[in-house]
Amino acid sequence: MMSEDSIKEYLRERALKATPIRVGLLSLLSERESAIPYSEIQENLKSFDRVTLYRTLNALIDGGIVHKASTSGDETYYALCSQKCSKHCHKHEHIHFKCTACHEVSCVHIEQAIKISIPNFQIEEVSVEVKGVCDKCCK
């Protein structure tokens, strides 16, 4: 979990103002090891209106701080990016694993990057979502 001071410093390093909603959102995301559904973010930050929350999420995505981990049905999950990400390039060397038992979405780092090549196409992003039963639910 990131402290409030470290969140403010991190935002300043990314040339973003440390507004109360940005600090609150990053604090919430840093508390969890898994991605958080938008509905849960809304519930935890209900003192802020939906439009402000939506714009804040997009600003943090554009800033390379947050990414969409999964869109499943009518729910979108969000997670913190790694320090390697920037507003110019999201570098995610992980897959998104959705547990079919507990519905948790996790960013699982992989040992070898997934490389895909399609003739006559320029790939800008690859997103992989794997569904199954997580190790917690298997026990």
Coordinates of N, CA and C in Angstrom, one line a residue:
M1 N 0.8 -1.2 0.0 CA 0.0 0.0 0.0 C 0.9 1.2 0.0
M2 N 0.5 2.2 -0.8 CA 1.3 3.4 -0.9 C 0.7 4.4 0.1
S3 N 1.7 5.2 0.7 CA 1.2 6.2 1.6 C 0.7 7.4 0.8
E4 N 0.0 8.3 1.5 CA -0.6 9.5 0.9 C 0.5 10.4 0.3
D5 N 1.6 10.5 1.1 CA 2.7 11.3 0.6 C 3.4 10.7 -0.6
S6 N 3.6 9.4 -0.6 CA 4.2 8.8 -1.8 C 3.3 8.9 -3.0
I7 N 2.0 8.8 -2.8 CA 1.1 9.0 -4.0 C 1.2 10.4 -4.5
K8 N 1.2 11.4 -3.6 CA 1.3 12.8 -4.1 C 2.6 13.0 -4.8
E9 N 3.7 12.4 -4.4 CA 5.0 12.6 -5.0 C 5.0 11.9 -6.4
Y10 N 4.4 10.7 -6.4 CA 4.3 10.0 -7.7 C 3.5 10.7 -8.7
L11 N 2.4 11.3 -8.3 CA 1.6 12.2 -9.2 C 2.4 13.4 -9.7
R12 N 3.1 14.0 -8.8 CA 3.9 15.2 -9.2 C 5.0 14.7 -10.2
E13 N 5.6 13.6 -10.0 CA 6.6 13.1 -10.9 C 6.0 12.8 -12.3
R14 N 4.7 12.5 -12.4 CA 4.1 12.3 -13.7 C 3.4 13.6 -14.2
A15 N 3.7 14.7 -13.6 CA 3.2 16.0 -14.0 C 1.7 16.1 -13.9
L16 N 1.2 15.5 -12.8 CA -0.3 15.6 -12.5 C -0.5 16.2 -11.1
K17 N -1.5 16.9 -11.0 CA -1.8 17.5 -9.7 C -2.3 16.4 -8.7
A18 N -2.0 16.6 -7.5 CA -2.4 15.6 -6.5 C -3.7 16.0 -5.9
T19 N -4.8 15.9 -6.7 CA -6.1 16.2 -6.2 C -6.7 15.2 -5.3
P20 N -7.6 15.5 -4.4 CA -8.2 14.5 -3.5 C -8.7 13.3 -4.1
I21 N -9.3 13.4 -5.3 CA -9.9 12.2 -5.9 C -8.8 11.3 -6.5
R22 N -7.7 11.9 -7.1 CA -6.6 11.1 -7.6 C -5.9 10.4 -6.4
V23 N -5.7 11.1 -5.4 CA -5.0 10.5 -4.2 C -5.9 9.4 -3.6
G24 N -7.2 9.6 -3.5 CA -8.1 8.6 -3.0 C -8.2 7.4 -3.9
L25 N -8.2 7.6 -5.2 CA -8.3 6.5 -6.1 C -7.0 5.6 -6.1
L26 N -5.9 6.3 -6.1 CA -4.6 5.6 -6.1 C -4.4 4.8 -4.8
S27 N -4.8 5.4 -3.7 CA -4.8 4.8 -2.4 C -5.6 3.5 -2.4
L28 N -6.8 3.6 -3.0 CA -7.7 2.4 -3.0 C -7.1 1.4 -3.9
L29 N -6.6 1.7 -5.1 CA -6.0 0.7 -6.0 C -4.7 0.1 -5.4
S30 N -4.0 0.9 -4.6 CA -2.7 0.3 -4.0 C -3.0 -0.6 -2.9
E31 N -4.2 -0.6 -2.3 CA -4.5 -1.4 -1.2 C -4.7 -2.9 -1.6
R32 N -5.0 -3.1 -2.9 CA -5.3 -4.4 -3.4 C -4.3 -5.0 -4.3
E33 N -4.1 -6.3 -4.2 CA -3.2 -6.9 -5.2 C -3.9 -7.3 -6.5
S34 N -5.2 -7.2 -6.5 CA -5.9 -7.6 -7.7 C -6.6 -6.3 -8.2
A35 N -7.1 -6.4 -9.4 CA -7.8 -5.3 -10.0 C -9.1 -5.1 -9.3
I36 N -9.7 -3.9 -9.4 CA -10.9 -3.5 -8.7 C -12.0 -3.2 -9.7
P37 N -13.2 -3.7 -9.5 CA -14.2 -3.4 -10.4 C -14.7 -1.9 -10.2
Y38 N -15.1 -1.3 -11.3 CA -15.5 0.1 -11.3 C -16.6 0.3 -10.3
S39 N -17.6 -0.6 -10.1 CA -18.6 -0.5 -9.1 C -18.1 -0.3 -7.7
E40 N -17.0 -1.1 -7.4 CA -16.4 -1.0 -6.1 C -15.7 0.3 -5.9
I41 N -15.0 0.8 -7.0 CA -14.4 2.1 -6.9 C -15.4 3.2 -6.6
Q42 N -16.5 3.1 -7.4 CA -17.6 4.1 -7.2 C -18.1 4.0 -5.7
E43 N -18.3 2.9 -5.2 CA -18.8 2.7 -3.8 C -17.9 3.3 -2.8
N44 N -16.6 3.1 -3.0 CA -15.6 3.6 -2.1 C -15.3 5.1 -2.2
L45 N -15.6 5.6 -3.3 CA -15.3 7.0 -3.6 C -16.6 7.8 -3.9
K46 N -17.7 7.4 -3.2 CA -19.0 7.9 -3.5 C -19.2 9.4 -3.1
S47 N -18.2 10.0 -2.4 CA -18.3 11.4 -2.2 C -18.0 12.3 -3.4
F48 N -17.4 11.6 -4.5 CA -17.1 12.2 -5.8 C -18.2 11.8 -6.8
D49 N -18.6 12.7 -7.7 CA -19.6 12.4 -8.7 C -19.0 11.5 -9.7
R50 N -19.9 10.8 -10.4 CA -19.5 9.8 -11.4 C -18.7 10.4 -12.6
V51 N -19.0 11.6 -13.0 CA -18.3 12.2 -14.1 C -16.9 12.5 -13.7
T52 N -16.7 13.1 -12.5 CA -15.3 13.4 -12.0 C -14.5 12.1 -11.9
L53 N -15.1 11.0 -11.4 CA -14.4 9.7 -11.2 C -14.0 9.2 -12.6
Y54 N -14.9 9.2 -13.5 CA -14.7 8.8 -14.9 C -13.5 9.5 -15.5
R55 N -13.5 10.8 -15.4 CA -12.5 11.7 -16.0 C -11.1 11.4 -15.3
T56 N -11.2 11.2 -14.0 CA -10.0 11.0 -13.2 C -9.4 9.6 -13.7
L57 N -10.2 8.6 -13.8 CA -9.7 7.3 -14.3 C -9.0 7.5 -15.7
N58 N -9.7 8.2 -16.6 CA -9.1 8.4 -17.9 C -7.8 9.2 -17.8
A59 N -7.7 10.2 -17.0 CA -6.5 11.0 -16.8 C -5.3 10.1 -16.3
L60 N -5.6 9.2 -15.4 CA -4.6 8.3 -14.8 C -4.2 7.2 -15.8
I61 N -5.2 6.8 -16.7 CA -4.8 5.9 -17.8 C -3.9 6.6 -18.8
D62 N -4.3 7.8 -19.2 CA -3.5 8.5 -20.1 C -2.1 8.9 -19.6
G63 N -2.0 9.0 -18.2 CA -0.7 9.3 -17.6 C 0.1 8.0 -17.4
G64 N -0.4 6.9 -17.7 CA 0.4 5.6 -17.6 C 0.5 5.2 -16.1
I65 N -0.5 5.5 -15.3 CA -0.5 5.2 -13.9 C -1.5 4.0 -13.6
V66 N -2.6 4.0 -14.4 CA -3.7 3.0 -14.2 C -4.0 2.3 -15.5
H67 N -4.4 1.1 -15.5 CA -4.8 0.5 -16.8 C -6.1 -0.3 -16.5
K68 N -6.8 -0.5 -17.6 CA -8.0 -1.4 -17.6 C -7.5 -2.8 -17.6
A69 N -7.8 -3.6 -16.6 CA -7.4 -4.9 -16.5 C -8.3 -5.9 -17.2
S70 N -9.6 -5.6 -17.2 CA -10.6 -6.5 -17.8 C -11.9 -5.7 -18.0
T71 N -12.6 -6.1 -19.0 CA -13.9 -5.7 -19.2 C -14.7 -7.0 -19.4
S72 N -15.5 -7.2 -18.4 CA -16.3 -8.5 -18.4 C -17.8 -8.2 -18.2
G73 N -18.6 -8.5 -19.2 CA -20.0 -8.1 -19.1 C -20.1 -6.6 -19.0
D74 N -20.8 -6.1 -18.0 CA -21.0 -4.7 -17.8 C -20.1 -4.1 -16.8
E75 N -19.0 -4.9 -16.4 CA -18.1 -4.4 -15.3 C -16.7 -4.2 -15.9
T76 N -16.0 -3.1 -15.6 CA -14.7 -2.9 -16.0 C -13.8 -2.9 -14.7
Y77 N -12.7 -3.6 -14.8 CA -11.7 -3.7 -13.7 C -10.5 -2.8 -14.0
Y78 N -10.0 -2.2 -12.9 CA -8.9 -1.3 -13.0 C -7.8 -1.7 -12.1
A79 N -6.5 -1.5 -12.5 CA -5.4 -1.8 -11.6 C -4.3 -0.8 -11.9
L80 N -3.4 -0.7 -10.9 CA -2.2 0.2 -11.0 C -1.3 -0.4 -12.1
C81 N -0.6 0.5 -12.8 CA 0.4 0.1 -13.8 C 1.7 -0.1 -13.0
S82 N 2.7 -0.7 -13.7 CA 4.0 -0.8 -13.1 C 4.7 0.5 -13.3
Q83 N 5.8 0.7 -12.6 CA 6.6 1.9 -12.7 C 7.2 2.1 -14.1
K84 N 7.2 1.0 -14.9 CA 7.8 1.1 -16.3 C 6.8 1.8 -17.3
C85 N 5.6 2.0 -16.9 CA 4.6 2.6 -17.8 C 4.8 4.1 -17.8
S86 N 4.4 4.7 -18.9 CA 4.4 6.2 -18.9 C 3.2 6.6 -19.8
K87 N 3.0 7.9 -19.9 CA 1.9 8.4 -20.7 C 2.1 8.1 -22.2
H88 N 3.4 7.8 -22.6 CA 3.7 7.5 -23.9 C 3.6 6.0 -24.3
C89 N 3.8 5.2 -23.2 CA 3.8 3.8 -23.5 C 3.5 3.0 -22.2
H90 N 2.4 2.2 -22.4 CA 2.1 1.2 -21.3 C 2.8 -0.1 -21.6
K91 N 3.7 -0.5 -20.7 CA 4.5 -1.7 -20.8 C 4.0 -2.7 -19.9
H92 N 3.1 -3.6 -20.3 CA 2.5 -4.6 -19.5 C 2.9 -5.9 -19.9
E93 N 3.8 -6.5 -19.2 CA 4.3 -7.9 -19.5 C 3.6 -8.8 -18.5
H94 N 2.2 -8.8 -18.6 CA 1.4 -9.7 -17.8 C 0.1 -10.0 -18.5
I95 N -0.5 -11.0 -18.0 CA -1.9 -11.4 -18.5 C -2.9 -11.0 -17.4
H96 N -4.1 -10.9 -17.8 CA -5.2 -10.7 -16.8 C -5.9 -12.0 -16.6
F97 N -5.9 -12.5 -15.3 CA -6.5 -13.8 -15.0 C -7.8 -13.5 -14.2
K98 N -8.9 -14.0 -14.7 CA -10.2 -13.8 -14.0 C -10.6 -15.2 -13.5
C99 N -10.8 -15.2 -12.2 CA -11.2 -16.5 -11.5 C -12.7 -16.6 -11.7
T100 N -13.1 -17.8 -12.2 CA -14.5 -18.1 -12.4 C -15.2 -18.4 -11.1
A101 N -14.5 -18.7 -10.1 CA -15.1 -19.0 -8.8 C -15.3 -17.7 -7.9
C102 N -14.3 -16.9 -7.7 CA -14.4 -15.8 -6.9 C -14.5 -14.4 -7.6
H103 N -14.4 -14.5 -9.0 CA -14.5 -13.4 -9.9 C -13.4 -12.3 -9.7
E104 N -12.4 -12.6 -9.0 CA -11.3 -11.7 -8.8 C -10.5 -11.6 -10.1
V105 N -10.0 -10.4 -10.5 CA -9.2 -10.2 -11.7 C -7.8 -9.9 -11.2
S106 N -6.8 -10.6 -11.6 CA -5.4 -10.4 -11.2 C -4.5 -10.1 -12.4
C107 N -3.5 -9.3 -12.2 CA -2.5 -9.1 -13.2 C -1.4 -10.1 -12.9
V108 N -1.2 -11.1 -13.7 CA -0.2 -12.1 -13.5 C 1.0 -11.9 -14.4
H109 N 2.1 -11.7 -13.8 CA 3.3 -11.5 -14.6 C 3.8 -12.8 -15.2
I110 N 4.3 -12.7 -16.5 CA 4.7 -13.8 -17.2 C 6.2 -13.8 -17.4
E111 N 6.8 -14.9 -17.5 CA 8.3 -15.0 -17.7 C 8.7 -14.5 -19.1
Q112 N 7.9 -14.8 -20.1 CA 8.3 -14.5 -21.4 C 7.2 -13.7 -22.1
A113 N 7.6 -12.6 -22.7 CA 6.6 -11.7 -23.3 C 5.9 -12.4 -24.4
I114 N 4.6 -12.1 -24.6 CA 3.8 -12.7 -25.7 C 4.1 -11.8 -26.9
K115 N 4.6 -12.5 -28.0 CA 4.9 -11.8 -29.2 C 3.9 -12.3 -30.3
I116 N 3.3 -11.4 -30.9 CA 2.3 -11.7 -32.0 C 2.7 -10.9 -33.2
S117 N 2.7 -11.5 -34.4 CA 3.0 -10.8 -35.6 C 1.9 -11.2 -36.6
I118 N 1.3 -10.2 -37.2 CA 0.3 -10.3 -38.3 C 0.8 -9.6 -39.5
P119 N 1.0 -10.3 -40.6 CA 1.5 -9.7 -41.8 C 0.6 -8.5 -42.3
N120 N 1.3 -7.4 -42.6 CA 0.6 -6.2 -43.1 C -0.2 -5.5 -42.1
F121 N 0.0 -5.8 -40.8 CA -0.7 -5.0 -39.7 C 0.3 -4.5 -38.8
Q122 N 0.1 -3.4 -38.2 CA 0.9 -2.8 -37.1 C 0.2 -3.0 -35.8
I123 N 0.7 -3.8 -35.0 CA 0.1 -4.1 -33.7 C 0.5 -3.0 -32.7
E124 N -0.4 -2.4 -32.0 CA -0.1 -1.4 -31.0 C -0.2 -1.9 -29.6
E125 N -1.1 -2.8 -29.4 CA -1.3 -3.3 -28.0 C -1.9 -4.8 -28.1
V126 N -1.4 -5.6 -27.2 CA -2.0 -6.9 -27.0 C -2.5 -7.0 -25.6
S127 N -3.7 -7.5 -25.5 CA -4.3 -7.7 -24.1 C -4.8 -9.1 -24.1
V128 N -4.3 -9.8 -23.0 CA -4.7 -11.2 -22.9 C -5.5 -11.4 -21.6
E129 N -6.6 -12.0 -21.7 CA -7.4 -12.4 -20.5 C -7.6 -13.9 -20.4
V130 N -7.2 -14.5 -19.3 CA -7.3 -15.9 -19.2 C -8.4 -16.1 -18.0
K131 N -9.3 -17.1 -18.2 CA -10.3 -17.4 -17.2 C -10.0 -18.8 -16.7
G132 N -10.2 -19.0 -15.4 CA -10.1 -20.3 -14.8 C -10.3 -20.1 -13.3
V133 N -9.7 -21.0 -12.5 CA -9.9 -21.0 -11.1 C -8.5 -20.6 -10.5
C134 N -8.5 -19.6 -9.6 CA -7.2 -19.1 -9.0 C -6.7 -20.1 -8.0
D135 N -5.5 -19.9 -7.6 CA -4.9 -20.8 -6.6 C -5.6 -20.7 -5.2
K136 N -6.1 -19.6 -4.8 CA -6.8 -19.5 -3.6 C -8.1 -20.3 -3.6
C137 N -8.8 -20.3 -4.7 CA -10.1 -21.1 -4.8 C -9.8 -22.6 -5.0
C138 N -8.6 -22.9 -5.5 CA -8.3 -24.3 -5.7 C -8.0 -25.0 -4.4
K139 N -7.6 -24.3 -3.4 CA -7.3 -24.9 -2.1 C -8.5 -25.3 -1.3

